[in-house]
Amino acid sequence: MIPNKGKYHFTSESVTEGHPDKVADQISDAILDVILSQDKNARVACETLVTTGLAFIAGEITTTGYADFPSVVRETIKDIGYNHSDMGFDWETCSVISSIDKQSADIAQGVDRDDPESQGAGDQGMMFGFASDETETFMPAPIYWSHKLSRRLAYVRKEGILDFLRPDGKTEVSFLYEDGVPKKIDTVVVATQHSENVTHSDLVDAVREEVINKTIPGEYLDKDTRIFINTTGRFVIGGPMGDCGLTGRKIIQDTYGGMGNHGGGAFSGKDPSKVDRSAAYMARYVAKNVVAAGLAPRCEVQIAYVIGVAEPVSVLVTSMGSSELPDELLTKAVNEVFDLRPFYITKRLDLLRPIYKKTACYGHFGRTNPDFTWERTDAVDDLRTAAKV
C-alpha cells in the first residue's frame, strides 16, 4: 500500500515500442486485431517470441477468419522501425515461424453459452484496477511521466530529430511524495539504443535537450534532480538482437508502474473472453470513475473469477485509506452501478473491436484515444447517487 503520510520516493519505468518484449506484445495484438476484424467471436490467445533474426508465434486460436502471420509480423516490425539488417532483426529478412492450435474444447464448454449473458469467465484469477487524482489522466505521476519520455524518444527518432537513435529504449522516473502528493522528480533515467556514429557526450546532450527538457515540466525539476542517460556508455546492440523478447513480460509498465496491485495476468494477444484483459480494463474503468466522482483521491478495485462462472466470486473497492468514505460503502456503490459479468463487461466497454495493437506500448491505461472506452468517466453521476453523496 502506498503511504498517505510522510515523505517517500516512488519509481516507475517505461519502455519504447522497440523494446523486444514490446515488439512481441505488438505482434500478438496485431494478430488479434486482424482476426477480430473478421470474426468478433474469435477465441485468441497468441504468444510471440522475438530474437536475433526470428519471430516465433504460438498459441490457441479458434476463428472463422484468416491471418497471414508472416505479413502481420513483418508489417508490425516495419512500423516499429527495425528496417536495417545491421540491427540483427529487421522486417524484411527475419524468419517467421508459427505453431497455432485451436482453443481447448474443455475451456470452450465452460465459457460459451447459448445465452450470451451467462458467458463464463475464461479463467480463474484476480484482476486489479487503479486510479489516482495526481495527474490529468488519473494515473500515478511516475508511470505517467515515464511513458511521456518513452513516447518522446520514439517521436524524435521517427521524425528524424535525433536520427542516430534506434528503436529500443527505456525510461525511469522517481518522484518525491509528501503526504501522498507528488512534489518533485528526484531522478530521471533514459537508456536509448543508438547508431555507432554518435559520441556518448553528444547523445547525452541531445537526449537531455530534445527528450527530457521538452517533456518534463520545469516545476518538477531543480538543481538537485539527478539525470542518468546511457550510463553504460554504449547501447548499439539492442532490440531482439540484444535480448530475447516475449509477450507479457512488461505487465507493470502496461498498468500502473507498480503503484497498486497486479493480478499477474498479461493482456496482449488475448481476446476479451479472457478476463485477464477485459476484467482488468473494467477494474480500471471502475476505479477511474470512483476518483472522478470525487469519492476518493485514490482507488483500487479487485475483481476475482472462477473459470466457467459468470458472476465474480469477490469484488473489493478500496481508497487505500485516502477517503473519508468507508471501503464497504464504496464497494456497495460499485456493485449497484456496474455489472461485472464478462458478457456485460465486453458490452459496456465495446471490446469486440480491432483496437488492441495500439494498447500494446506506452501503457493500456491513462490514454486519451477514444477507442480506449475504459478511460471514460461516464458513470460518475450514478456512483455519486449510489454512494449518497
XYZ file of C-alpha atoms in Angstrom:
389
model
C 0.000 0.000 0.000
C 1.249 3.491 -0.878
C 1.595 5.752 2.187
C -0.729 8.719 2.571
C 1.514 10.471 5.102
C 5.164 11.450 5.281
C 7.908 11.778 2.669
C 8.919 8.932 0.390
C 10.118 8.202 -3.141
C 8.303 6.112 -5.734
C 9.772 4.972 -9.055
C 8.230 3.613 -12.263
C 9.675 2.648 -15.618
C 8.503 2.574 -19.215
C 9.931 1.114 -22.406
C 9.698 2.163 -26.043
C 7.894 0.283 -28.788
C 11.237 -1.129 -29.945
C 11.968 -2.908 -26.672
C 11.992 -6.642 -27.506
C 9.190 -7.504 -25.076
C 7.061 -4.729 -26.563
C 7.813 -5.922 -30.098
C 6.360 -9.264 -29.012
C 3.314 -7.629 -27.401
C 2.576 -5.590 -30.520
C 2.842 -8.609 -32.802
C 0.455 -10.604 -30.595
C -2.076 -7.774 -30.539
C -1.694 -7.094 -34.266
C -2.668 -10.712 -34.931
C -5.595 -10.368 -32.517
C -6.787 -7.252 -34.369
C -6.626 -8.903 -37.786
C -8.734 -11.801 -36.523
C -11.269 -9.663 -34.610
C -11.762 -7.501 -37.711
C -13.159 -10.608 -39.441
C -14.635 -12.593 -36.552
C -15.662 -10.746 -33.401
C -16.458 -14.023 -31.645
C -12.998 -15.488 -32.195
C -11.055 -17.004 -29.329
C -7.459 -15.823 -29.432
C -4.503 -16.493 -27.151
C -1.428 -15.549 -29.154
C 2.106 -15.541 -27.752
C 5.189 -14.201 -29.525
C 8.918 -14.697 -29.074
C 11.412 -12.496 -30.911
C 15.171 -12.936 -31.048
C 18.002 -12.363 -33.500
C 16.531 -12.827 -36.975
C 13.448 -14.709 -35.781
C 9.833 -14.192 -34.709
C 8.010 -17.243 -33.338
C 4.208 -17.228 -32.962
C 2.411 -19.801 -30.826
C -0.902 -20.182 -29.064
C -4.516 -21.181 -29.446
C -6.867 -19.541 -31.949
C -10.390 -20.597 -32.886
C -11.867 -18.428 -35.646
C -13.650 -18.280 -38.973
C -11.220 -15.550 -40.042
C -7.756 -15.740 -41.561
C -4.486 -14.092 -40.603
C -1.395 -14.131 -42.802
C 1.017 -14.398 -39.889
C 4.247 -13.553 -41.757
C 2.703 -10.428 -43.291
C 1.254 -9.238 -39.977
C 4.561 -9.837 -38.203
C 6.652 -8.071 -40.838
C 4.344 -5.070 -41.081
C 4.402 -4.648 -37.305
C 8.198 -4.828 -37.174
C 8.423 -2.335 -40.045
C 6.126 0.139 -38.274
C 8.283 -0.044 -35.154
C 11.407 0.828 -37.133
C 13.523 -2.295 -37.397
C 14.324 -1.758 -41.046
C 18.066 -2.408 -41.352
C 19.758 -5.796 -41.311
C 22.645 -4.400 -39.262
C 20.244 -4.213 -36.304
C 20.227 -8.023 -36.207
C 16.450 -8.018 -36.595
C 14.535 -6.415 -39.452
C 11.173 -6.794 -41.097
C 12.429 -7.937 -44.499
C 14.840 -10.705 -43.531
C 13.634 -12.132 -40.206
C 12.234 -15.652 -40.217
C 8.646 -16.160 -39.058
C 7.580 -19.485 -37.553
C 4.083 -20.247 -36.273
C 2.570 -23.053 -34.221
C -1.129 -22.387 -33.632
C -3.736 -24.791 -32.243
C -7.447 -24.337 -31.548
C -8.742 -23.367 -28.128
C -9.258 -26.330 -25.830
C -12.786 -27.729 -26.094
C -12.712 -28.207 -22.324
C -12.266 -24.467 -21.840
C -14.787 -23.583 -24.538
C -17.585 -25.602 -22.915
C -17.144 -23.594 -19.723
C -17.094 -20.205 -21.427
C -19.507 -20.384 -24.361
C -23.244 -20.390 -23.630
C -26.447 -20.475 -25.687
C -27.459 -17.476 -23.610
C -24.620 -14.950 -24.137
C -25.426 -13.144 -20.891
C -24.382 -16.202 -18.902
C -20.970 -16.420 -20.607
C -18.484 -17.828 -18.108
C -15.135 -16.296 -17.263
C -12.330 -17.601 -19.468
C -10.120 -18.356 -16.495
C -9.876 -18.077 -12.750
C -7.883 -15.296 -11.138
C -7.993 -11.815 -9.696
C -7.699 -8.574 -11.652
C -6.922 -5.096 -10.355
C -7.672 -1.556 -11.453
C -6.238 1.642 -10.037
C -6.741 5.393 -10.357
C -5.310 8.472 -8.681
C -6.104 12.162 -8.917
C -2.437 13.161 -9.161
C -2.421 13.581 -12.969
C -4.955 14.707 -15.557
C -5.367 11.135 -16.787
C -5.938 9.755 -13.266
C -2.656 7.854 -13.440
C 0.206 7.823 -10.928
C 2.774 10.501 -11.738
C 5.850 8.230 -12.021
C 4.415 5.980 -14.750
C 2.661 8.921 -16.439
C 5.922 10.802 -16.979
C 7.920 7.657 -17.744
C 5.536 6.917 -20.621
C 5.788 10.529 -21.785
C 9.564 10.198 -22.031
C 9.340 6.888 -23.912
C 6.868 8.318 -26.410
C 9.133 11.320 -26.917
C 12.093 9.011 -27.590
C 10.112 7.283 -30.333
C 8.897 10.605 -31.738
C 12.323 12.229 -32.105
C 13.619 9.030 -33.705
C 10.813 8.629 -36.221
C 10.711 12.332 -37.104
C 14.453 12.411 -37.696
C 15.061 14.999 -34.971
C 17.630 12.638 -33.443
C 18.372 10.432 -36.430
C 21.043 8.431 -34.615
C 18.507 6.825 -32.266
C 17.318 3.268 -32.787
C 14.050 1.672 -31.641
C 14.987 0.091 -28.294
C 14.856 2.219 -25.159
C 13.798 2.504 -21.523
C 12.940 5.340 -19.173
C 12.523 5.627 -15.418
C 11.214 8.415 -13.192
C 11.464 8.702 -9.398
C 9.111 11.135 -7.650
C 9.371 12.587 -4.180
C 5.977 12.371 -2.467
C 4.850 14.342 0.545
C 1.675 13.172 2.272
C 0.631 11.244 -0.817
C 1.182 14.148 -3.230
C 3.931 14.091 -5.921
C 6.093 17.170 -5.318
C 9.185 16.887 -7.497
C 11.180 14.493 -9.623
C 14.224 13.164 -7.827
C 15.689 11.072 -10.662
C 15.260 10.655 -14.423
C 16.820 7.703 -16.246
C 16.957 7.251 -20.019
C 18.612 4.353 -21.849
C 18.292 4.520 -25.622
C 19.701 2.416 -28.415
C 21.749 4.368 -30.946
C 23.859 4.025 -34.062
C 27.650 3.825 -33.926
C 28.163 7.271 -35.453
C 27.361 9.351 -32.371
C 29.572 10.062 -29.389
C 28.341 9.431 -25.888
C 28.621 13.100 -24.927
C 26.676 14.243 -28.000
C 23.957 11.672 -27.319
C 23.654 12.720 -23.677
C 23.348 16.400 -24.602
C 20.802 15.696 -27.350
C 18.603 13.430 -25.225
C 18.679 15.884 -22.344
C 17.615 18.757 -24.598
C 15.203 17.082 -27.043
C 13.663 14.433 -24.809
C 13.884 15.325 -21.126
C 13.713 19.131 -21.264
C 10.902 19.050 -23.834
C 8.842 16.522 -21.869
C 9.201 17.156 -18.141
C 7.783 20.487 -16.849
C 10.320 22.720 -15.150
C 8.260 22.769 -11.964
C 9.228 19.143 -11.316
C 12.966 19.646 -11.877
C 15.528 21.531 -9.818
C 19.296 21.659 -9.338
C 19.187 18.516 -7.226
C 17.364 16.383 -9.804
C 19.607 13.538 -10.905
C 19.647 12.672 -14.614
C 21.221 9.482 -15.942
C 21.488 8.884 -19.701
C 23.029 5.713 -21.210
C 25.153 5.098 -18.163
C 26.991 2.099 -19.667
C 28.400 4.458 -22.296
C 27.259 2.417 -25.298
C 23.929 0.937 -26.421
C 24.369 -0.060 -30.072
C 23.307 -3.695 -29.772
C 19.669 -3.725 -28.739
C 16.187 -4.880 -29.603
C 15.641 -8.611 -30.192
C 19.335 -8.978 -31.059
C 20.337 -7.744 -27.614
C 17.631 -9.524 -25.607
C 15.024 -12.147 -26.407
C 11.533 -10.634 -26.247
C 8.358 -12.354 -25.056
C 4.696 -11.406 -24.904
C 3.507 -10.471 -21.433
C 6.765 -9.566 -19.713
C 6.026 -5.869 -19.188
C 2.844 -6.171 -17.134
C 3.822 -3.485 -14.624
C 4.593 -0.808 -17.205
C 1.411 -1.896 -19.005
C -0.596 -0.918 -15.928
C 0.315 1.483 -13.115
C 4.073 1.285 -12.804
C 3.964 -0.733 -9.613
C 1.589 1.551 -7.741
C -1.293 -0.613 -6.658
C -1.523 -4.371 -7.082
C -1.392 -6.659 -10.114
C -3.132 -9.997 -10.539
C -0.285 -11.417 -12.629
C -2.086 -11.917 -15.945
C -0.794 -10.247 -19.105
C -3.032 -8.556 -21.679
C -1.559 -8.730 -25.183
C -2.691 -11.399 -27.613
C -5.850 -12.191 -25.619
C -9.415 -11.655 -26.834
C -11.965 -10.143 -24.400
C -13.268 -13.523 -23.225
C -10.048 -13.694 -21.223
C -10.811 -11.828 -18.006
C -7.081 -11.280 -17.527
C -7.615 -8.498 -20.022
C -11.277 -7.497 -20.051
C -11.771 -7.511 -16.275
C -8.547 -5.552 -15.746
C -9.860 -2.944 -18.195
C -13.173 -2.912 -16.331
C -11.428 -2.565 -12.981
C -9.574 0.481 -14.312
C -12.867 1.913 -15.603
C -14.491 1.467 -12.206
C -11.549 2.890 -10.256
C -11.245 5.911 -12.537
C -14.935 6.709 -12.185
C -14.732 6.428 -8.398
C -11.924 9.001 -8.335
C -13.526 11.227 -10.980
C -16.722 11.216 -8.915
C -14.788 12.670 -6.004
C -15.418 9.645 -3.803
C -11.695 9.088 -3.207
C -8.396 10.618 -4.354
C -7.048 7.091 -4.854
C -8.934 3.927 -5.639
C -8.047 0.313 -6.214
C -10.531 -2.298 -7.419
C -10.094 -6.061 -7.231
C -12.394 -8.440 -9.140
C -11.971 -12.229 -8.901
C -13.443 -15.001 -11.071
C -13.820 -18.760 -11.404
C -13.425 -20.299 -14.858
C -16.795 -21.022 -16.453
C -18.748 -18.917 -13.934
C -20.208 -15.548 -14.907
C -20.564 -13.815 -11.552
C -17.331 -12.692 -9.888
C -16.582 -14.505 -6.652
C -15.480 -11.281 -4.976
C -15.323 -7.530 -5.536
C -13.319 -5.137 -3.382
C -13.121 -1.371 -3.761
C -10.647 0.416 -1.506
C -9.478 4.003 -1.223
C -6.288 2.733 0.427
C -7.064 4.988 3.356
C -7.302 8.138 1.253
C -11.073 8.744 1.558
C -13.409 9.536 4.418
C -15.893 7.115 2.863
C -15.502 3.536 4.123
C -14.421 0.858 1.664
C -17.606 -1.079 2.421
C -19.701 1.814 1.122
C -17.531 2.224 -1.989
C -17.788 -1.488 -2.743
C -21.561 -1.452 -2.284
C -21.919 1.539 -4.632
C -19.790 -0.123 -7.311
C -21.798 -3.343 -7.138
C -25.000 -1.324 -7.583
C -23.733 0.587 -10.618
C -21.663 -1.955 -12.571
C -22.472 -5.436 -13.868
C -19.152 -7.264 -13.699
C -20.127 -10.419 -15.563
C -17.879 -10.999 -18.624
C -20.662 -10.508 -21.191
C -21.624 -7.152 -19.721
C -18.023 -6.009 -19.402
C -17.489 -6.701 -23.092
C -20.761 -4.999 -23.990
C -20.291 -1.900 -21.828
C -16.733 -1.281 -22.992
C -17.414 -2.392 -26.589
C -14.382 -4.658 -26.582
C -15.089 -6.837 -29.638
C -13.218 -4.462 -31.946
C -9.736 -4.492 -33.541
C -8.335 -1.861 -31.172
C -5.622 -3.731 -29.342
C -2.355 -3.168 -31.193
C -2.418 0.492 -30.128
C -2.698 -0.586 -26.478
C 0.449 -2.688 -26.639
C 3.000 0.044 -25.919
C 3.074 3.121 -23.648
C 0.506 1.659 -21.284
C -3.036 0.324 -21.567
C -4.338 2.994 -19.194
C -4.241 6.762 -18.930
C -4.572 7.253 -22.691
C -6.875 9.727 -24.438
C -7.635 7.661 -27.545
C -11.460 7.422 -27.866
C -11.167 3.702 -28.620
C -9.997 3.198 -25.044
C -13.525 3.095 -23.663
C -12.309 2.036 -20.223
C -10.945 5.574 -19.819
C -14.383 7.198 -19.960
C -15.837 8.807 -16.843
C -19.498 8.400 -17.733
C -20.510 6.610 -14.521
C -19.693 9.489 -12.174
C -23.274 10.588 -11.514
C -24.517 7.043 -10.955
C -21.738 6.386 -8.461
C -22.413 9.569 -6.521
C -26.087 8.654 -6.335
C -25.312 5.116 -5.183
C -22.888 6.417 -2.555
C -25.453 9.028 -1.447
C -23.042 11.966 -1.633
